[in-house]
Coordinates of C-alpha atoms and ligand atoms in Angstrom, one line a residue:
X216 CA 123.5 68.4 121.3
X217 CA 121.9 69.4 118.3
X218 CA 121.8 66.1 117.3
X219 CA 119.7 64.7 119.6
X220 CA 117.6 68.5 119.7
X221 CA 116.6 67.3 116.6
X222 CA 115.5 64.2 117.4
X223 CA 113.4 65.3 120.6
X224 CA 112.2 68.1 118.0
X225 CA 110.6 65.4 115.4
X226 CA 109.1 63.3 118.2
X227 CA 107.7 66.3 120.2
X228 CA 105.9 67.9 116.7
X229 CA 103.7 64.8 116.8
X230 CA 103.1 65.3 120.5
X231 CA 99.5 66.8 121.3
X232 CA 99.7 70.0 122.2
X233 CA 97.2 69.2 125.2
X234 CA 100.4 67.1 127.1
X235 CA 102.6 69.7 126.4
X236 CA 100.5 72.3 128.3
X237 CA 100.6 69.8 131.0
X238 CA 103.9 69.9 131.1
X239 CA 103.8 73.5 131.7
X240 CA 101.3 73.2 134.4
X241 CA 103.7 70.4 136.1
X242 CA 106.5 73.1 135.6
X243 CA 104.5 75.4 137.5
X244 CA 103.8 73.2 140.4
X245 CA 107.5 72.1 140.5
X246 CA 108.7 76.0 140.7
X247 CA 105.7 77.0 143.7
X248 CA 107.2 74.5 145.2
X249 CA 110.6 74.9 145.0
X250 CA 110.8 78.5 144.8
X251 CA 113.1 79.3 148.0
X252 CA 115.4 77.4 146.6
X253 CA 115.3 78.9 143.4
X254 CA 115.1 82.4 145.1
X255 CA 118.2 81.5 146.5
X256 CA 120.4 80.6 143.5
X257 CA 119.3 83.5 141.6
X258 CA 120.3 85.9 144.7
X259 CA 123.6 83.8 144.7
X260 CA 124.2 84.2 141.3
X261 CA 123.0 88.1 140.6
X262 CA 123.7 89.4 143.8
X263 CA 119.5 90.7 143.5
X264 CA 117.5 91.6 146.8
X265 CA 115.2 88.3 148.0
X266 CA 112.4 90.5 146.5
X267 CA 113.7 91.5 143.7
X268 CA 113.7 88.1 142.9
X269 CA 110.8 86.6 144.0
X270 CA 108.6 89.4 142.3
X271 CA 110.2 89.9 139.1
X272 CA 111.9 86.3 138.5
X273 CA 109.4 83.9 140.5
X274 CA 106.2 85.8 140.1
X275 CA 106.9 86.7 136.7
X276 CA 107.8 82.8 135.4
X277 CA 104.7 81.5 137.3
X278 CA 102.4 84.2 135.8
X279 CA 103.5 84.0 132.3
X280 CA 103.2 79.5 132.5
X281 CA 99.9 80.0 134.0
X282 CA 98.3 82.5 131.2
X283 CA 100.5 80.1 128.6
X284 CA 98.5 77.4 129.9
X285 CA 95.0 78.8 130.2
X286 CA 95.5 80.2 126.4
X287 CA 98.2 78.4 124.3
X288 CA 95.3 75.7 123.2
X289 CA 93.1 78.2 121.5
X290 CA 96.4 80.1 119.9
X291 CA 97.7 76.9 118.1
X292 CA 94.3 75.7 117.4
X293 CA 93.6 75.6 113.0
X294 CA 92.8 79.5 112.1
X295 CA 90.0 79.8 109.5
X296 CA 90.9 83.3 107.6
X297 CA 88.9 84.9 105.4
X298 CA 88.5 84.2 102.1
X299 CA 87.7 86.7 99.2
X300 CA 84.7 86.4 96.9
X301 CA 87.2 86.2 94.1
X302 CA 88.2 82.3 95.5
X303 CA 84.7 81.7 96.0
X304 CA 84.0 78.1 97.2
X305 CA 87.8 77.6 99.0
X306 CA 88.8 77.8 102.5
X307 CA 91.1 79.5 103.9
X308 CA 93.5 78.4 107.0
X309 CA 96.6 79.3 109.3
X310 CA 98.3 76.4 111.0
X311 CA 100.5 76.7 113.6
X312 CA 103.4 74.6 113.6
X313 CA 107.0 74.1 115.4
X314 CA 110.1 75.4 113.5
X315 CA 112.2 72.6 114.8
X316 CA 115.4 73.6 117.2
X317 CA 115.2 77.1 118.7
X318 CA 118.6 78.6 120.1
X319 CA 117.4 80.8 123.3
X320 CA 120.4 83.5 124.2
X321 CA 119.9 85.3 127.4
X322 CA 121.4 87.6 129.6
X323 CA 122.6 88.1 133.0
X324 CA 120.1 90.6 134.7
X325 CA 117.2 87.8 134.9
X326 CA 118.7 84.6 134.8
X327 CA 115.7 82.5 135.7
X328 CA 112.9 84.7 134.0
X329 CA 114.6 85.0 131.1
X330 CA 115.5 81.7 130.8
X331 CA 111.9 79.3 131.9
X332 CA 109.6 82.4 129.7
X333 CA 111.3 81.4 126.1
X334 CA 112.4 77.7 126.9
X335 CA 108.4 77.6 127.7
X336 CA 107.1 79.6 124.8
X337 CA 109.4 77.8 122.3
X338 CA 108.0 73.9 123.8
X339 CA 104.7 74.3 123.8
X340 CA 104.5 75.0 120.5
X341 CA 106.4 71.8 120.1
X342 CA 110.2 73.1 119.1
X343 CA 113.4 71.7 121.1
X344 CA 115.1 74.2 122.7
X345 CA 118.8 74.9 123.3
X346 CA 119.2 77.3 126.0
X347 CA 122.5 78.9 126.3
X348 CA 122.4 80.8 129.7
X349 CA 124.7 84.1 130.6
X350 CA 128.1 83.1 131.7
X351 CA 128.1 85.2 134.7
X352 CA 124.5 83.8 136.0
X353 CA 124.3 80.5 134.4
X354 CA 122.6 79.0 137.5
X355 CA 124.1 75.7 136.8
X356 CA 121.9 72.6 137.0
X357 CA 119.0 74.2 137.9
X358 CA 116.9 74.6 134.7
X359 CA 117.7 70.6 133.4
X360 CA 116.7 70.1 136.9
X361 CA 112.9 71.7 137.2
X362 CA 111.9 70.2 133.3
X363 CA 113.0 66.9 134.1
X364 CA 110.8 67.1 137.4
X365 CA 108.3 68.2 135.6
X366 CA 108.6 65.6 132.9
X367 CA 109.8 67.6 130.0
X368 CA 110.8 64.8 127.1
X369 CA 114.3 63.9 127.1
X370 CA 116.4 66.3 124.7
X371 CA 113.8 68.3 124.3
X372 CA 115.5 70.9 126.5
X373 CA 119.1 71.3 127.0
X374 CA 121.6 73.6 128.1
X375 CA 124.5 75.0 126.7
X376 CA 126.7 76.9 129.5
X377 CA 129.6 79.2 128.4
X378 CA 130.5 82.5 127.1
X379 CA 129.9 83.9 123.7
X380 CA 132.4 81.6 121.7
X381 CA 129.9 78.9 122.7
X382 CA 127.1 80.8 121.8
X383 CA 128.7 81.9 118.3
X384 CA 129.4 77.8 118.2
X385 CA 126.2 77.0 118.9
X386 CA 124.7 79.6 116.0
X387 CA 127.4 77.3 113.1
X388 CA 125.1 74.4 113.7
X389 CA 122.3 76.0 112.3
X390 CA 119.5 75.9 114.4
X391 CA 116.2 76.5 113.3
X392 CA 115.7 80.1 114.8
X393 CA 117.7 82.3 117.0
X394 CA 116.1 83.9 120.5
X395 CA 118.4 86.4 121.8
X396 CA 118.4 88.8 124.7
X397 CA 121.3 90.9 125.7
X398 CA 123.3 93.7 124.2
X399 CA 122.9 95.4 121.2
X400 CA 126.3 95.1 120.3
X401 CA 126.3 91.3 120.6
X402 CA 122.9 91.4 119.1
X403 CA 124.5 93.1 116.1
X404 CA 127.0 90.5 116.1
X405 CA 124.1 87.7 116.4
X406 CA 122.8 89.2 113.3
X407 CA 125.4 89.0 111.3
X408 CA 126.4 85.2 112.0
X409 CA 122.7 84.6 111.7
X410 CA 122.5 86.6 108.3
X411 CA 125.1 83.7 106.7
X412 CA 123.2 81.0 107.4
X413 CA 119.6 83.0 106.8
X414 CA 118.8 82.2 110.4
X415 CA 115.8 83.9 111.4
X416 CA 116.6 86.2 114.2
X417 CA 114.6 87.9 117.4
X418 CA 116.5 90.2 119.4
X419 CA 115.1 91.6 122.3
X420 CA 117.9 94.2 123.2
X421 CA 119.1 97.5 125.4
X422 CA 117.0 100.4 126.2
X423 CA 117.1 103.8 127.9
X424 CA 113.3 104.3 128.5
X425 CA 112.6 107.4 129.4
X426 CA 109.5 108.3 131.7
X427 CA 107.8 111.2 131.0
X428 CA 105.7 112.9 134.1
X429 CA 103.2 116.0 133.3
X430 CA 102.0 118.5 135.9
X431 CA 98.7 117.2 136.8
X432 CA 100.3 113.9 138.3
X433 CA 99.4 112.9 142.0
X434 CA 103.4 113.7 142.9
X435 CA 103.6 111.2 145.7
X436 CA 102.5 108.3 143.6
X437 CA 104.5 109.3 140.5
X438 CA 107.7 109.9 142.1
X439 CA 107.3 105.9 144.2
X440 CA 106.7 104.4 140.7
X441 CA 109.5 106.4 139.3
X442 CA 112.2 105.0 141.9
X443 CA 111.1 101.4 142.2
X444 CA 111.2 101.5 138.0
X445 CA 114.6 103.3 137.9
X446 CA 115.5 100.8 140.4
X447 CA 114.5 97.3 140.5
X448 CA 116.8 95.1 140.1
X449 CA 119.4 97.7 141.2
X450 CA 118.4 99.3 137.8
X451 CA 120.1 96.5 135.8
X452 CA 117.0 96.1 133.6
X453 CA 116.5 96.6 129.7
X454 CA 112.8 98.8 130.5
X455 CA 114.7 100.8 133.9
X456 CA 113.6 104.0 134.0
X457 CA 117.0 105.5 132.8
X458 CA 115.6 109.1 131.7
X459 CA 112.9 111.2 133.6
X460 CA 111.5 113.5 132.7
X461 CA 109.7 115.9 135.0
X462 CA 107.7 119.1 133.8
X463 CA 109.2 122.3 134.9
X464 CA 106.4 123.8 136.8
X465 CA 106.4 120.9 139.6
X466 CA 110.6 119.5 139.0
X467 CA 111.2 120.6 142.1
X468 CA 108.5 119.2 144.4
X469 CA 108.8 115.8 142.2
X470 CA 112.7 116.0 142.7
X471 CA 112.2 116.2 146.7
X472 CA 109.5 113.5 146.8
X473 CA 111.7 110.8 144.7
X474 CA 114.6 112.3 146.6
X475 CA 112.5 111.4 150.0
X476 CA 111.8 108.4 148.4
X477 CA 115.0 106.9 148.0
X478 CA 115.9 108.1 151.1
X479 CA 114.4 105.0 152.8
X480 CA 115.2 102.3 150.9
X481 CA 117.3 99.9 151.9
X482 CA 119.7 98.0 150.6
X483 CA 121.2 94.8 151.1
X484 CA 121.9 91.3 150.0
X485 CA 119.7 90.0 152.5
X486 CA 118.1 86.9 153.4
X487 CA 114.4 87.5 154.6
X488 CA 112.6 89.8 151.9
X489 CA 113.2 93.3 154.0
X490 CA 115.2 95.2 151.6
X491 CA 114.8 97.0 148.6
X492 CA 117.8 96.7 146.4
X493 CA 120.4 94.5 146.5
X494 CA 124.2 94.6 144.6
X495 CA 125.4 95.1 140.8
X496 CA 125.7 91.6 139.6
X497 CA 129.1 92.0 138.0
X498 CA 132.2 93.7 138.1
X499 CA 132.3 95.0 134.3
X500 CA 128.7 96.8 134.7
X501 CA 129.8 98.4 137.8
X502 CA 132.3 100.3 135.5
X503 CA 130.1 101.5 133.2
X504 CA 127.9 102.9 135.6
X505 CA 131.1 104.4 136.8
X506 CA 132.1 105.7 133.5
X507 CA 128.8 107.4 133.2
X508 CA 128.9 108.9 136.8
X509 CA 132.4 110.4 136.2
X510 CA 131.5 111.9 132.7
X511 CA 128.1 113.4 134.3
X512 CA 130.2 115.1 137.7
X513 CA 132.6 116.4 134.8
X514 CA 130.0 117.8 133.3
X515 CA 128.3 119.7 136.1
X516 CA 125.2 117.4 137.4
X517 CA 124.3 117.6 140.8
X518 CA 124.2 114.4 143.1
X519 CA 121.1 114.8 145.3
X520 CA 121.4 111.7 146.7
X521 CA 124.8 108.7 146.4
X522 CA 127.1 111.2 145.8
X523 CA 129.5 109.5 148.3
X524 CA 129.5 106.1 146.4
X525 CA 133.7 104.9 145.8
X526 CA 133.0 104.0 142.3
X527 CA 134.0 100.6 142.9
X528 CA 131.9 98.5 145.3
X529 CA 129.0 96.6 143.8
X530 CA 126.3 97.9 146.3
X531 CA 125.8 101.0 144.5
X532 CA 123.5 103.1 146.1
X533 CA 120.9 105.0 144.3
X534 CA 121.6 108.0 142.9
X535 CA 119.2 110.7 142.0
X536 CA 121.1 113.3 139.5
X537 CA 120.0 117.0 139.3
X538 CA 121.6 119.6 136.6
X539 CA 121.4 117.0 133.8
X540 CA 122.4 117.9 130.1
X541 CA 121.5 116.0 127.0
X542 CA 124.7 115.6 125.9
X543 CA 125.4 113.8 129.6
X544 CA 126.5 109.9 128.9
X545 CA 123.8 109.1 131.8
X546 CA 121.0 111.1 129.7
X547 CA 122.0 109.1 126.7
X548 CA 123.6 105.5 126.8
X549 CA 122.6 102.5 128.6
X550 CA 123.3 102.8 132.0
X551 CA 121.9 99.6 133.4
X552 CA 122.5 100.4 137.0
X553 CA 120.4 102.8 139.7
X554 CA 121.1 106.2 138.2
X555 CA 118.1 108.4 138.0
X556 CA 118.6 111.8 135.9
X557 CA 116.3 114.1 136.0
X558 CA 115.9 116.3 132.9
X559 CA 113.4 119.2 132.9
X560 CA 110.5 120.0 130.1
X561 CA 108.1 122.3 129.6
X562 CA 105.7 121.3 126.7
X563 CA 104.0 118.0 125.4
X564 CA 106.3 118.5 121.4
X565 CA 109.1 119.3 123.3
X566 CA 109.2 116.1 125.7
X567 CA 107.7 113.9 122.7
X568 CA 110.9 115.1 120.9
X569 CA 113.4 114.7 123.8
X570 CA 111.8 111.2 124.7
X571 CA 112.4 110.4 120.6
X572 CA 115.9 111.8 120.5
X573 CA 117.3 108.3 121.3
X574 CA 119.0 105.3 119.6
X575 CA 116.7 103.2 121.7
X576 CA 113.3 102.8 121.8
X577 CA 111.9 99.5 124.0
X578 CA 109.5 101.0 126.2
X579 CA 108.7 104.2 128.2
X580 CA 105.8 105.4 130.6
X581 CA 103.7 108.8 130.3
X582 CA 101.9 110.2 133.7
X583 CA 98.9 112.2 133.9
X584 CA 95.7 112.6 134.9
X585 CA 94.7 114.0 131.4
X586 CA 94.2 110.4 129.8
X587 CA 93.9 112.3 126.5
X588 CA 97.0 113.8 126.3
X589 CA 98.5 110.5 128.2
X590 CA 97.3 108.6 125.1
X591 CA 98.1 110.9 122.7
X592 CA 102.0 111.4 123.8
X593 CA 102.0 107.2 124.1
X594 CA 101.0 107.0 120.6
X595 CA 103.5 109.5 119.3
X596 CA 106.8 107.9 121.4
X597 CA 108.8 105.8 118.8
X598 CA 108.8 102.7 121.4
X599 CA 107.5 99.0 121.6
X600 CA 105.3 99.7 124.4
X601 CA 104.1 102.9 127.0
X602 CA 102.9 102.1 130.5
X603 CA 100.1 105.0 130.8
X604 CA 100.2 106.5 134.9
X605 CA 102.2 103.2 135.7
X606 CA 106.0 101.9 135.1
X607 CA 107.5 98.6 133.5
X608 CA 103.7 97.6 133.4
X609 CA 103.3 96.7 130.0
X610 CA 105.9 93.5 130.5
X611 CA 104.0 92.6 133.4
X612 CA 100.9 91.5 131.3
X613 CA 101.9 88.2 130.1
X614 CA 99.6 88.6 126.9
X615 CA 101.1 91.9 125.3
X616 CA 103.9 91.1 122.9
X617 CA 107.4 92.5 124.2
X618 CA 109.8 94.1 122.2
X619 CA 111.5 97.0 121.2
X620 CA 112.3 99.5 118.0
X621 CA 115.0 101.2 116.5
X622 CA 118.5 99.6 117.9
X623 CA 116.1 97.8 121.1
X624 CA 115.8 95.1 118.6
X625 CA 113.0 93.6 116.6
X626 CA 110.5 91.1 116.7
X627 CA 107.7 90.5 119.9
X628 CA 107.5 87.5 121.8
X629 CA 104.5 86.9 125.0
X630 CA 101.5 87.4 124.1
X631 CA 100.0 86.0 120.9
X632 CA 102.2 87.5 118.6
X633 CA 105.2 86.5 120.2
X634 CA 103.9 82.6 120.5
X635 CA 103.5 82.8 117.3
X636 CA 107.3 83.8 116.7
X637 CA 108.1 80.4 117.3
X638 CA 106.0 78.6 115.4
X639 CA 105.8 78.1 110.9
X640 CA 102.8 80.1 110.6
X641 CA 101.5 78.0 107.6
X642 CA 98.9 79.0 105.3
X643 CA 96.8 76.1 103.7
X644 CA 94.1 77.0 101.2
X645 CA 91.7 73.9 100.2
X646 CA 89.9 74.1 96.8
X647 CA 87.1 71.2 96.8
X648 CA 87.6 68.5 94.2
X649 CA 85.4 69.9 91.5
X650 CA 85.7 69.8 88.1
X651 CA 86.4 73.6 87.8
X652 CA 88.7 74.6 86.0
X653 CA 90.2 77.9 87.1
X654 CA 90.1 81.2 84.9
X655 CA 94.0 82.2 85.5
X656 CA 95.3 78.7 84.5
X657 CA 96.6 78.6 80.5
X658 CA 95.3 78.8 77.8
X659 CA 95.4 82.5 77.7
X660 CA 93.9 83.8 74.4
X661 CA 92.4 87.0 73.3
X662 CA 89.3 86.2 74.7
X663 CA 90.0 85.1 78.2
X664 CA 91.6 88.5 78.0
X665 CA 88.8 90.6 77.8
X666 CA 86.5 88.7 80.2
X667 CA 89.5 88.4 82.8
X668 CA 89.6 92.7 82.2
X669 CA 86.1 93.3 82.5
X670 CA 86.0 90.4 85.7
X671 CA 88.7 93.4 87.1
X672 CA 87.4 96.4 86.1
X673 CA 83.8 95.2 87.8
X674 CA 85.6 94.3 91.1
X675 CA 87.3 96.8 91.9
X676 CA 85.3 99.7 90.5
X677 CA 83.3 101.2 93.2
X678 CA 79.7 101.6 92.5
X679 CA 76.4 99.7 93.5
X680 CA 76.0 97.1 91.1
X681 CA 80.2 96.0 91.8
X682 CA 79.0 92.3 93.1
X683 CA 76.2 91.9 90.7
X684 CA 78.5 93.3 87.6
X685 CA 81.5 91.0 89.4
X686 CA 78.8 88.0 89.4
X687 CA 77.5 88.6 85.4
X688 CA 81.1 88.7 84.8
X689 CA 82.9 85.7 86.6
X690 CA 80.1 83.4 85.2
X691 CA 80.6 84.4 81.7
X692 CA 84.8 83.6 82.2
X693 CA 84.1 80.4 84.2
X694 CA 81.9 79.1 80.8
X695 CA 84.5 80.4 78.4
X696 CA 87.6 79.1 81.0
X697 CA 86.0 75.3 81.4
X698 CA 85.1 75.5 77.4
X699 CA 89.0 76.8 76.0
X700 CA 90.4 74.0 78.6
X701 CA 88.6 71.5 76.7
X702 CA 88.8 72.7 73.1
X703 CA 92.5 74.5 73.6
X704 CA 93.5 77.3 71.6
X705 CA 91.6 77.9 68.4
X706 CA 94.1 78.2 65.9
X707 CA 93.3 81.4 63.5
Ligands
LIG933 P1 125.4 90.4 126.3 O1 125.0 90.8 125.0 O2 126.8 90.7 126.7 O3 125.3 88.8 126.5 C1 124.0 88.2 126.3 C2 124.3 86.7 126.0 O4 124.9 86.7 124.7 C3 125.2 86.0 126.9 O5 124.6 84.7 127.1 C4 126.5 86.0 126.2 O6 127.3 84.9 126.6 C5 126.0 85.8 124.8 N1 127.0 86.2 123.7 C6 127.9 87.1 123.8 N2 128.6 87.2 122.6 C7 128.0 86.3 121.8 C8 128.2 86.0 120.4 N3 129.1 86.6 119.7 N4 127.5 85.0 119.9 C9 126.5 84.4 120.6 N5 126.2 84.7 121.9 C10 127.0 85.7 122.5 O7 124.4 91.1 127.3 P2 124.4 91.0 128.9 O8 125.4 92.0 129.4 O9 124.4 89.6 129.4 O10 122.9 91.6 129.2 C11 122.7 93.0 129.4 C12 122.0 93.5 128.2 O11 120.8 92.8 127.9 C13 121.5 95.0 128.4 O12 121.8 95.7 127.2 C14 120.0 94.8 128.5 O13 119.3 96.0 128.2 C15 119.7 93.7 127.6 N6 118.4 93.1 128.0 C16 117.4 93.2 127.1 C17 116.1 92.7 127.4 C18 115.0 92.8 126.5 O14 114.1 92.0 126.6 N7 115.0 93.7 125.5 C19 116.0 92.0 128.6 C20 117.1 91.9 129.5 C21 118.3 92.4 129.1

């Protein structure tokens, strides 16, 4: 495979990038077209509500091609950069090239999203991909299937299905840079494979976002964004709402409205669109959530709503959890399924302290009508992005980077940042072909010294006359620079 990756990579770095944006257009066409099939094999595979599918997998992949397409052009375009008076007469540029063969890692909970977004962002800017999908949702076929409709070149995408021996195979033969999204403890792991080879590695990893809702807060709205981001996806996503926090002096009307809230959802594996959330995608995640349900009744929280749920079955309802400590697995760890704990706060340094008190830190949302204090909570949360009087919005723009702090990983990819993750960011400075010869190449003599100190000292001093003393001063080492070259060293 990586053979002929890196074949398709040489011949796709010559390719305009013009026909591979079409290639993203043609993808987009082929998945509009096709998307009740797709729909399909991702509720098959995940066990996901038709929705849930279609709005975060379908609308998501479409939205993030279509921005890519209307914007990778200018992104990859030559970048003149500035150029400081002390290189007068240069230019200055940033190219964007490919890196080569990019190994894309994903995970379970999104299995088409998370697999079209990188494979995309990684070919248009001309790298091969090798795209080794969860083994749990690999959706077989499917991917090779859509880029070859829509005319992907051969090799240039290809998938490796199996578990994480094949991805820790895949990551011996060296590829060119490492995508990952999953776990943090396989991230770790990543890492350190990565590390041997000096891989380059992104790793866009778990969270427990918290969501932090002051008194001022239209309650009805709050508490429907509050359950629909604690629960999308049955609450198996990295930016869930998995901590929320409520301000004392309304925790009790906000409690009943999200309780009401969940109330009347419904869920179901269904077929037509008309439910809200659907089933836990796999066995081992349904025992965590377990784990972290038992440890939370043992320790005295209150089950407002899903109380009754076996601890087994994979339709998990939601459950809303009252009497919540900090020390509470739930109020702590990654619970990646629809728990909601509610945790009580009185002040703006106290909440901005409790959000912070995490290992994670990938996004979070702050609600209220005081956009001031909004902002100025968002700015101090140690995250990789805040959602301001709205939840899990900032990964809905398909032109903010994404990405966490702290033990959510590193790196961004969307937006032009992360396109710019997979490319060589080259710099390229061109000096015309004149006859100058420059003041910092040898021979360095006593002279050169004190002109080069006084060229210093008059551009970096602060004053009026910097630029004119600067200009007095680099003529006078320019003449003595292009004269020493000639004559060399003067011997004493
Ligand atoms: P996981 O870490 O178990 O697996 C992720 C992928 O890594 C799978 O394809 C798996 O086969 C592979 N893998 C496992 N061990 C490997 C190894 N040693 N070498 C190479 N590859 C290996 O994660 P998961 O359970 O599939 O996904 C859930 C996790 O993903 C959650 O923690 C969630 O928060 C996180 N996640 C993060 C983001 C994000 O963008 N930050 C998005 C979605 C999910």
């Amino acid at each position: 495979m990586f053979e002929r990756s890196r074949r398709a990579a040489a011949q796709l770095a010559t390719q305009p990038v013009a026909e591979r944006i079409q290639r993203l257009a043609a993808l987009r066409r082929v998945v509009l077209a096709r998307q009740e099939e797709i729909v399909d094999r991702i509720q098959s595979d995940c066990g996901k509500s038709r929705s849930d599918a279609l709005i975060s997998e379908i609308f998501g992949v479409l939205d993030n091609l279509a921005w890519l397409e209307a914007h990778v052009a200018k992104m990859l375009a030559d970048r003149k950069q500035h150029t400081p008076i002390a290189l007068m007469g240069k230019t200055s540029w940033t190219w964007y090239e490919p890196l080569g063969t990019i190994l894309v890692i994903s995970p379970w909970n999104y299995p088409f999203y998370q697999a079209i977004v990188p494979i995309a962002c990684a070919y248009v800017t001309g790298n091969a991909v090798i795209y080794k999908p969860s083994e749990w949702t690999p959706l077989t076929g499917l991917v090779e299937d859509l880029t070859r409709a829509a005319g992907f070149m051969e090799d240039a995408v290809q998938i490796a299905y199996g578990d994480g021996a094949v991805g820790a195979a895949l990551i011996e033969q060296r590829p060119d840079k490492i995508f990952f999204t999953g776990s943090t403890r396989t991230g770790a792991a990543i890492m350190a494979q990565a590390s041997r080879h000096l891989i380059p590695v992104e790793l866009e990893l778990g969270g427990k976002d918290a969501m932090i809702v002051f008194d001022d807060v239209d309650v009805q709205r709050a508490a429907a964004g509050a359950a629909w981001g604690a629960l999308t996806t049955t609450g198996q996503s990295c930016t869930s709402v998995e901590r929320l926090y409520v301000q004392a002096s309304i925790y009790d009307r906000f409690r009943d409205a999200l309780v009401a809230e969940v109330r009347r959802l419904k869920q179901e594996v269904d077929s037509d669109g008309d439910a809200d959330l659907g089933a836990m995608t796999t066995d081992f995640q349904v025992k965590i959530v377990a784990e972290h349900v038992a440890d939370a009744r043992a320790k005295g929280a209150r089950f407002v709503t899903g109380g009754d749920w076996d601890g087994t079955s994979r339709l998990i309802p939601p459950m809303v959890l009252d009497g919540v400590r900090d020390d509470m697995k739930v109020a702590r760890e990654e619970t990646f399924g629809p728990v909601i704990p509610l945790l009580p706060f009185s002040s703006e340094e106290e909440v901005i302290r409790l959000a912070n008190d995490s290992p994670y830190g990938l996004t979070a949302s702050v609600w209220s009508k005081d956009l001031d204090r909004a902002r100025r909570v968002a700015r101090a949360l140690k995250v990789g992005g805040v959602s301001i009087n709205n939840v899990m919005a900032t990964e809905a723009n398909p032109a903010l980077p994404f990405g966490g702090l702290k033990q959510s990983g590193f790196g961004r990819y969307k937006g032009e940042q992360g396109l710019h993750a997979f490319c060589n960011v080259k710099s390229v400075l061109i000096d015309k072909d004149s006859a100058k010869i420059e003041a910092n190449w040898y021979p360095y003599t006593a002279e050169k010294y004190r002109l080069f100190s006084d060229l210093t000292r008059s551009l970096f001093s602060d004053g009026p006359l910097r630029l004119a003393k600067f200009a007095i001063a680099g003529l006078k080492l320019e003449r003595y620079s292009n004269r020493v070259a000639k004559t060399g060293r003067q011997k004493k």
